[in-house]
């Protein structure tokens, strides 16, 4: 049901927008092309920001230091009854969305999507967005370099999201 | 941002040097350029599509109409934006498309919103309060239908792929409400500091 609904969303959105445009006698094709042109400018401004962000994130992810840190922190989280397997995912959610998506996929394969870990992974992935990526993209596109307290606030919000996910999953499926 | 970025890179390089993984370090540094290009290439065509569709919605007045519906709610979150400002309709569209899990349609709206917020910004290189509020709401996630997760669950043979939807909505609402409070707190502190420095 929800699958059908979400498949319908995009065509429906396009239909409504173009239909409304025709009704209002807008030169829809010309306006469309005009709008799409903007993407070039955006792609050019975004590339350097993406490059910078990915350089930092990739190095950190691949160098192996995180495994050491997680191993070291594991007993503490065990004490809090947080499933230790999910620790890297919880930490990296704000840093790299594609990494955590791959992790979630792996948890599904290993424990099954209907296990506690599978469910918690789903909710952690679904209830938050990749803060670092969004900040890079949005500030990068307009050339804002002084982001003030944005990163701090975003990361605190992410942390609250993780805590909320754990509580909610325990309440729903515990 | 500068500090975190440098921190990530320096700590990774030092660690790689200590563990003697110079080969993979070299490939990783160069691979990042390819990854960045891939990423831009991946979002660029989709963005072109949605920027085009969005332009129709904007010219025809549909955006304005949509944002009027949520304006009272948004003006509470963004008290600094003038009433009926175009950025509000982009913010509204971004949040609405995000809610339905249309992430790649939401991004161009978000970028337009930022561009529009930037026109109100007196210091072009510094983030404004409204920008940060918008970003924090965005990053805390406002998805109602997490399409990717549902399809992955389906693929792995979940008995009930959509059972997490309600939990996601609840968790995301909690984190978004929390995010708004955190943002308010920092915004107020920031304002106080500004006043003191004057």
Tab-separated table of C-alpha atoms in Angstrom:
chain	number	residue	atom	x	y	z
A	1	UNK	CA	0.000	0.000	0.000
A	2	UNK	CA	2.667	2.472	1.042
A	3	UNK	CA	4.843	1.153	-1.750
A	4	UNK	CA	2.149	1.968	-4.305
A	5	UNK	CA	1.565	5.340	-2.709
A	6	UNK	CA	5.197	6.355	-2.834
A	7	UNK	CA	5.462	5.140	-6.415
A	8	UNK	CA	2.529	7.378	-7.231
A	9	UNK	CA	3.971	10.438	-5.551
A	10	UNK	CA	6.478	11.493	-8.184
A	11	UNK	CA	4.254	11.095	-11.263
A	12	UNK	CA	1.430	12.760	-9.371
A	13	UNK	CA	3.600	15.690	-8.381
A	14	UNK	CA	4.747	16.184	-11.971
A	15	UNK	CA	1.167	15.896	-13.220
A	16	UNK	CA	-0.212	18.417	-10.740
A	17	UNK	CA	2.534	20.964	-11.368
A	18	UNK	CA	2.269	20.785	-15.156
A	19	UNK	CA	-1.526	20.655	-15.072
A	20	UNK	CA	-1.672	23.741	-12.877
A	21	UNK	CA	0.840	25.466	-15.148
A	22	UNK	CA	-1.333	24.817	-18.212
A	23	UNK	CA	-4.397	26.072	-16.373
A	24	UNK	CA	-2.573	29.288	-15.564
A	25	UNK	CA	-1.424	29.575	-19.199
A	26	UNK	CA	2.266	29.240	-18.374
A	27	UNK	CA	4.639	28.374	-21.247
A	28	UNK	CA	5.434	25.177	-19.368
A	29	UNK	CA	8.162	23.795	-21.609
A	30	UNK	CA	10.140	27.017	-21.806
A	31	UNK	CA	9.818	27.592	-18.099
A	32	UNK	CA	10.939	24.028	-17.422
A	33	UNK	CA	14.065	24.392	-19.536
A	34	UNK	CA	14.806	27.724	-17.968
A	35	UNK	CA	14.635	26.245	-14.482
A	36	UNK	CA	16.694	23.195	-15.372
A	37	UNK	CA	19.490	25.467	-16.607
A	38	UNK	CA	20.224	26.475	-13.059
A	39	UNK	CA	21.519	22.985	-12.331
A	40	UNK	CA	24.761	23.674	-14.206
A	41	UNK	CA	25.681	26.551	-11.997
A	42	UNK	CA	24.772	24.472	-8.958
A	43	UNK	CA	26.850	21.492	-10.041
A	44	UNK	CA	29.883	23.738	-10.462
A	45	UNK	CA	29.551	25.384	-7.080
A	46	UNK	CA	28.867	22.075	-5.375
A	47	UNK	CA	31.784	20.076	-6.672
A	48	UNK	CA	34.520	21.698	-4.563
A	49	UNK	CA	32.422	21.417	-1.407
A	50	UNK	CA	31.647	17.768	-2.053
A	51	UNK	CA	35.291	17.085	-2.771
A	52	UNK	CA	36.405	18.642	0.477
A	53	UNK	CA	33.813	16.852	2.529
A	54	UNK	CA	34.408	13.453	0.917
A	55	UNK	CA	38.152	13.740	1.332
A	56	UNK	CA	37.754	14.163	5.072
A	57	UNK	CA	35.038	11.559	5.483
A	58	UNK	CA	36.653	8.928	3.252
A	59	UNK	CA	40.001	9.164	4.962
A	60	UNK	CA	38.413	8.824	8.359
A	61	UNK	CA	36.242	5.884	7.311
A	62	UNK	CA	38.952	3.905	5.570
A	63	UNK	CA	41.979	4.411	7.792
A	64	UNK	CA	40.701	2.014	10.435
A	65	UNK	CA	40.938	4.283	13.436
A	66	UNK	CA	37.190	4.102	13.935
A	67	UNK	CA	37.293	0.344	14.516
A	68	UNK	CA	39.766	0.923	17.306
A	69	UNK	CA	37.635	3.638	18.856
A	70	UNK	CA	34.460	1.562	18.673
A	71	UNK	CA	36.149	-1.437	20.192
A	72	UNK	CA	37.424	0.713	22.980
A	73	UNK	CA	34.019	2.299	23.627
A	74	UNK	CA	32.043	-0.948	23.365
A	75	UNK	CA	31.996	-1.952	27.073
A	76	UNK	CA	30.492	1.384	28.014
A	77	UNK	CA	27.632	0.970	25.555
A	78	UNK	CA	27.128	-2.615	26.572
A	79	UNK	CA	26.593	-1.244	30.037
A	80	UNK	CA	23.844	1.023	28.646
A	81	UNK	CA	22.152	-1.953	26.935
A	82	UNK	CA	22.801	-0.475	23.535
A	83	UNK	CA	23.503	-3.177	20.931
A	84	UNK	CA	27.202	-2.758	20.278
A	85	UNK	CA	26.917	-3.848	16.639
A	86	UNK	CA	24.934	-0.691	15.943
A	87	UNK	CA	27.512	1.626	17.473
A	88	UNK	CA	29.345	2.492	14.217
A	89	UNK	CA	26.044	3.094	12.481
A	90	UNK	CA	24.777	5.410	15.207
A	91	UNK	CA	27.982	7.400	15.106
A	92	UNK	CA	28.304	7.619	11.349
A	93	UNK	CA	24.676	8.472	10.640
A	94	UNK	CA	25.439	12.193	10.660
A	95	UNK	CA	28.647	11.786	8.683
A	96	UNK	CA	27.927	9.463	5.788
A	97	UNK	CA	24.456	8.346	4.754
A	98	UNK	CA	25.640	5.888	2.128
A	99	UNK	CA	27.876	4.128	4.654
A	100	UNK	CA	25.083	3.673	7.166
A	101	UNK	CA	22.729	2.519	4.430
A	102	UNK	CA	25.223	-0.182	3.512
A	103	UNK	CA	25.554	-1.077	7.188
A	104	UNK	CA	21.794	-1.363	7.534
A	105	UNK	CA	21.711	-3.622	4.515
A	106	UNK	CA	24.338	-5.812	6.130
A	107	UNK	CA	22.380	-6.010	9.384
A	108	UNK	CA	19.302	-7.080	7.427
A	109	UNK	CA	21.291	-9.837	5.767
A	110	UNK	CA	22.915	-10.936	9.004
A	111	UNK	CA	20.157	-10.633	11.599
A	112	UNK	CA	17.062	-10.238	9.433
A	113	UNK	CA	15.023	-7.050	9.057
A	114	UNK	CA	12.547	-8.166	11.727
A	115	UNK	CA	15.143	-8.638	14.465
A	116	UNK	CA	15.603	-5.998	17.152
A	117	UNK	CA	18.825	-4.905	15.494
A	118	UNK	CA	17.200	-4.818	12.075
A	119	UNK	CA	14.353	-2.682	13.344
A	120	UNK	CA	16.541	-0.330	15.302
A	121	UNK	CA	18.812	0.070	12.285
A	122	UNK	CA	15.768	0.912	10.156
A	123	UNK	CA	14.572	3.554	12.568
A	124	UNK	CA	18.025	5.083	13.030
A	125	UNK	CA	18.437	5.305	9.276
A	126	UNK	CA	14.903	6.556	8.695
A	127	UNK	CA	14.553	9.118	11.429
A	128	UNK	CA	17.540	11.265	10.584
A	129	UNK	CA	19.414	12.778	7.707
A	130	UNK	CA	23.129	13.094	7.012
A	131	UNK	CA	23.909	16.350	8.787
A	132	UNK	CA	27.402	16.829	7.392
A	133	UNK	CA	26.223	16.278	3.830
A	134	UNK	CA	23.254	18.613	4.124
A	135	UNK	CA	25.366	21.351	5.694
A	136	UNK	CA	28.044	21.026	3.013
A	137	UNK	CA	25.506	21.031	0.226
A	138	UNK	CA	23.298	23.849	1.448
A	139	UNK	CA	25.945	26.221	2.738
A	140	UNK	CA	28.276	25.343	-0.115
A	141	UNK	CA	25.689	26.226	-2.736
A	142	UNK	CA	25.472	29.838	-1.545
A	143	UNK	CA	29.060	30.330	-0.446
A	144	UNK	CA	28.464	30.648	3.279
A	145	UNK	CA	31.660	29.663	5.068
A	146	UNK	CA	30.910	30.816	8.603
A	147	UNK	CA	28.254	28.380	9.667
A	148	UNK	CA	28.231	29.514	13.310
A	149	UNK	CA	26.458	27.039	15.603
A	150	UNK	CA	24.821	25.056	12.737
A	151	UNK	CA	27.021	21.969	13.006
A	152	UNK	CA	26.821	21.879	16.783
A	153	UNK	CA	23.039	22.187	16.793
A	154	UNK	CA	22.721	19.624	13.993
A	155	UNK	CA	24.863	17.065	15.772
A	156	UNK	CA	23.063	17.506	19.084
A	157	UNK	CA	19.778	17.016	17.241
A	158	UNK	CA	21.177	13.849	15.650
A	159	UNK	CA	22.193	12.524	19.031
A	160	UNK	CA	18.693	13.141	20.312
A	161	UNK	CA	17.380	11.331	17.252
A	162	UNK	CA	19.438	8.239	18.084
A	163	UNK	CA	18.263	8.269	21.691
A	164	UNK	CA	14.674	8.727	20.519
A	165	UNK	CA	15.079	5.819	18.086
A	166	UNK	CA	16.261	3.485	20.829
A	167	UNK	CA	13.433	4.457	23.154
A	168	UNK	CA	10.787	4.239	20.454
A	169	UNK	CA	11.936	0.856	19.149
A	170	UNK	CA	12.073	-0.531	22.657
A	171	UNK	CA	8.550	0.750	23.300
A	172	UNK	CA	7.146	-0.551	20.026
A	173	UNK	CA	8.889	-3.871	19.667
A	174	UNK	CA	10.694	-4.471	22.956
B	1	UNK	CA	33.536	23.075	10.206
B	2	UNK	CA	37.144	24.001	9.476
B	3	UNK	CA	38.292	22.429	12.671
B	4	UNK	CA	36.396	19.169	12.199
B	5	UNK	CA	37.572	18.843	8.640
B	6	UNK	CA	41.217	19.310	9.531
B	7	UNK	CA	40.777	17.021	12.506
B	8	UNK	CA	39.355	14.201	10.356
B	9	UNK	CA	42.166	14.432	7.843
B	10	UNK	CA	45.071	14.882	10.223
B	11	UNK	CA	44.031	12.117	12.567
B	12	UNK	CA	43.440	9.717	9.650
B	13	UNK	CA	46.787	10.389	8.049
B	14	UNK	CA	48.686	10.089	11.315
B	15	UNK	CA	46.888	6.853	12.127
B	16	UNK	CA	47.589	5.429	8.676
B	17	UNK	CA	51.257	6.362	9.026
B	18	UNK	CA	51.433	4.636	12.389
B	19	UNK	CA	49.807	1.455	11.128
B	20	UNK	CA	51.829	1.508	7.928
B	21	UNK	CA	48.907	1.577	5.508
B	22	UNK	CA	50.412	4.051	3.105
B	23	UNK	CA	49.173	2.307	-0.048
B	24	UNK	CA	45.529	2.530	0.829
B	25	UNK	CA	46.039	6.069	2.078
B	26	UNK	CA	47.279	7.123	-1.330
B	27	UNK	CA	44.407	5.521	-3.188
B	28	UNK	CA	41.912	6.941	-0.714
B	29	UNK	CA	43.101	10.503	-1.169
B	30	UNK	CA	42.866	10.240	-4.944
B	31	UNK	CA	39.645	8.238	-4.892
B	32	UNK	CA	37.890	11.024	-3.071
B	33	UNK	CA	38.071	13.170	-6.179
B	34	UNK	CA	36.304	10.492	-8.163
B	35	UNK	CA	33.721	10.005	-5.437
B	36	UNK	CA	33.005	13.717	-5.380
B	37	UNK	CA	32.531	13.825	-9.123
B	38	UNK	CA	30.305	10.744	-8.982
B	39	UNK	CA	28.206	12.347	-6.309
B	40	UNK	CA	27.757	15.581	-8.212
B	41	UNK	CA	27.061	13.671	-11.428
B	42	UNK	CA	24.483	11.607	-9.619
B	43	UNK	CA	22.530	14.506	-8.180
B	44	UNK	CA	23.065	16.886	-11.097
B	45	UNK	CA	20.635	15.369	-13.656
B	46	UNK	CA	17.956	14.712	-11.072
B	47	UNK	CA	18.355	18.209	-9.785
B	48	UNK	CA	18.009	19.615	-13.287
B	49	UNK	CA	14.723	17.768	-13.625
B	50	UNK	CA	13.298	19.030	-10.349
B	51	UNK	CA	14.581	22.552	-10.818
B	52	UNK	CA	12.686	22.562	-14.107
B	53	UNK	CA	9.472	21.226	-12.594
B	54	UNK	CA	9.859	23.590	-9.679
B	55	UNK	CA	10.210	26.559	-11.973
B	56	UNK	CA	6.817	25.738	-13.456
B	57	UNK	CA	5.327	25.520	-9.976
B	58	UNK	CA	6.937	28.803	-9.071
B	59	UNK	CA	5.897	30.724	-12.207
B	60	UNK	CA	2.353	29.382	-12.162
B	61	UNK	CA	1.869	30.460	-8.557
B	62	UNK	CA	1.369	26.948	-7.241
B	63	UNK	CA	4.280	27.290	-4.827
B	64	UNK	CA	2.848	30.472	-3.381
B	65	UNK	CA	-0.505	28.818	-2.877
B	66	UNK	CA	1.062	25.840	-1.155
B	67	UNK	CA	3.149	27.924	1.148
B	68	UNK	CA	0.197	30.087	2.145
B	69	UNK	CA	-1.358	26.987	3.614
B	70	UNK	CA	1.559	26.366	5.967
B	71	UNK	CA	2.575	29.999	6.439
B	72	UNK	CA	1.198	30.490	9.956
B	73	UNK	CA	3.159	27.508	11.161
B	74	UNK	CA	6.359	28.485	9.372
B	75	UNK	CA	6.298	32.099	10.507
B	76	UNK	CA	6.565	30.823	14.078
B	77	UNK	CA	9.715	28.900	13.195
B	78	UNK	CA	11.181	31.671	11.068
B	79	UNK	CA	10.206	34.905	12.796
B	80	UNK	CA	12.861	36.896	10.950
B	81	UNK	CA	11.535	36.288	7.466
B	82	UNK	CA	9.206	38.907	5.999
B	83	UNK	CA	5.641	37.687	5.498
B	84	UNK	CA	5.043	36.084	2.129
B	85	UNK	CA	8.734	36.053	1.250
B	86	UNK	CA	9.560	33.617	-1.524
B	87	UNK	CA	11.970	31.680	0.688
B	88	UNK	CA	9.014	30.534	2.795
B	89	UNK	CA	7.417	28.756	-0.146
B	90	UNK	CA	10.676	26.984	-0.943
B	91	UNK	CA	11.104	25.976	2.668
B	92	UNK	CA	7.542	24.668	2.732
B	93	UNK	CA	8.056	22.695	-0.474
B	94	UNK	CA	11.313	21.267	0.798
B	95	UNK	CA	9.729	20.074	4.010
B	96	UNK	CA	6.692	18.639	2.225
B	97	UNK	CA	8.730	16.699	-0.351
B	98	UNK	CA	11.068	15.486	2.376
B	99	UNK	CA	8.121	14.201	4.348
B	100	UNK	CA	7.134	11.950	1.482
B	101	UNK	CA	10.636	10.581	1.208
B	102	UNK	CA	11.357	12.300	-2.104
B	103	UNK	CA	14.844	13.279	-1.035
B	104	UNK	CA	16.104	14.108	-4.479
B	105	UNK	CA	13.128	16.335	-5.199
B	106	UNK	CA	13.528	18.010	-1.839
B	107	UNK	CA	17.174	18.967	-2.389
B	108	UNK	CA	16.597	21.510	-5.183
B	109	UNK	CA	13.848	23.125	-3.119
B	110	UNK	CA	16.242	23.316	-0.216
B	111	UNK	CA	18.951	24.869	-2.354
B	112	UNK	CA	16.484	27.414	-3.728
B	113	UNK	CA	15.404	28.196	-0.194
B	114	UNK	CA	19.014	28.820	0.808
B	115	UNK	CA	19.566	31.050	-2.202
B	116	UNK	CA	16.498	33.003	-1.353
B	117	UNK	CA	17.505	33.294	2.312
B	118	UNK	CA	20.888	34.522	1.163
B	119	UNK	CA	19.261	37.551	-0.478
B	120	UNK	CA	18.157	38.643	3.003
B	121	UNK	CA	21.584	38.055	4.488
B	122	UNK	CA	23.573	41.193	5.335
B	123	UNK	CA	26.862	39.276	5.704
B	124	UNK	CA	27.096	37.011	2.704
B	125	UNK	CA	29.701	34.644	4.092
B	126	UNK	CA	27.977	34.107	7.418
B	127	UNK	CA	24.991	31.918	8.137
B	128	UNK	CA	21.816	33.617	9.337
B	129	UNK	CA	19.587	32.356	12.068
B	130	UNK	CA	16.845	31.371	9.611
B	131	UNK	CA	19.306	29.363	7.531
B	132	UNK	CA	20.437	27.410	10.548
B	133	UNK	CA	16.883	26.779	11.718
B	134	UNK	CA	16.046	25.476	8.265
B	135	UNK	CA	19.102	23.236	8.135
B	136	UNK	CA	18.610	21.832	11.586
B	137	UNK	CA	15.015	20.902	10.792
B	138	UNK	CA	16.259	19.353	7.586
B	139	UNK	CA	19.049	17.317	9.096
B	140	UNK	CA	16.956	15.983	11.935
B	141	UNK	CA	14.929	14.331	9.190
B	142	UNK	CA	11.253	14.903	8.595
B	143	UNK	CA	10.536	11.803	6.524
B	144	UNK	CA	7.133	10.189	6.897
B	145	UNK	CA	7.551	7.566	4.198
B	146	UNK	CA	11.113	6.213	4.242
B	147	UNK	CA	10.956	4.608	0.801
B	148	UNK	CA	14.513	3.277	0.592
B	149	UNK	CA	14.274	1.537	3.933
B	150	UNK	CA	10.929	-0.042	3.131
B	151	UNK	CA	12.180	-1.416	-0.151
B	152	UNK	CA	15.348	-2.783	1.451
B	153	UNK	CA	13.309	-4.462	4.169
B	154	UNK	CA	11.106	-5.951	1.501
B	155	UNK	CA	14.142	-7.224	-0.362
B	156	UNK	CA	15.409	-8.987	2.738
B	157	UNK	CA	12.103	-10.760	3.233
B	158	UNK	CA	10.674	-8.825	6.150
B	159	UNK	CA	7.293	-10.156	7.292
B	160	UNK	CA	6.083	-6.586	7.580
B	161	UNK	CA	8.329	-4.089	5.800
B	162	UNK	CA	6.266	-1.075	6.792
B	163	UNK	CA	6.058	-1.856	10.503
B	164	UNK	CA	8.877	0.579	11.241
B	165	UNK	CA	7.111	3.529	9.636
B	166	UNK	CA	5.255	4.583	12.752
B	167	UNK	CA	8.367	4.214	14.872
B	168	UNK	CA	10.303	6.310	12.351
B	169	UNK	CA	7.659	9.018	12.401
B	170	UNK	CA	7.677	9.126	16.179
B	171	UNK	CA	11.473	9.161	16.430
B	172	UNK	CA	11.805	11.778	13.721
B	173	UNK	CA	9.154	13.987	15.323
B	174	UNK	CA	10.914	13.775	18.659
B	175	UNK	CA	14.275	14.606	17.135
B	176	UNK	CA	12.831	17.462	15.071
B	177	UNK	CA	11.136	18.975	18.107
B	178	UNK	CA	14.399	18.554	19.987
B	179	UNK	CA	16.262	20.144	17.097
B	180	UNK	CA	14.007	23.194	17.156
B	181	UNK	CA	14.677	23.658	20.869
B	182	UNK	CA	18.431	23.261	20.432
B	183	UNK	CA	18.328	25.761	17.599
B	184	UNK	CA	16.330	28.227	19.690
B	185	UNK	CA	18.762	27.889	22.541
B	186	UNK	CA	21.806	28.579	20.400
B	187	UNK	CA	20.085	31.368	18.495
B	188	UNK	CA	19.263	33.161	21.725
B	189	UNK	CA	22.791	32.712	23.022
B	190	UNK	CA	24.190	33.972	19.755
B	191	UNK	CA	22.008	37.063	19.885
B	192	UNK	CA	23.111	37.858	23.414
B	193	UNK	CA	26.728	37.565	22.405
B	194	UNK	CA	26.170	39.885	19.457
B	195	UNK	CA	24.600	42.492	21.669
B	196	UNK	CA	27.475	42.330	24.093
B	197	UNK	CA	30.063	42.809	21.381
B	198	UNK	CA	28.279	45.973	20.199
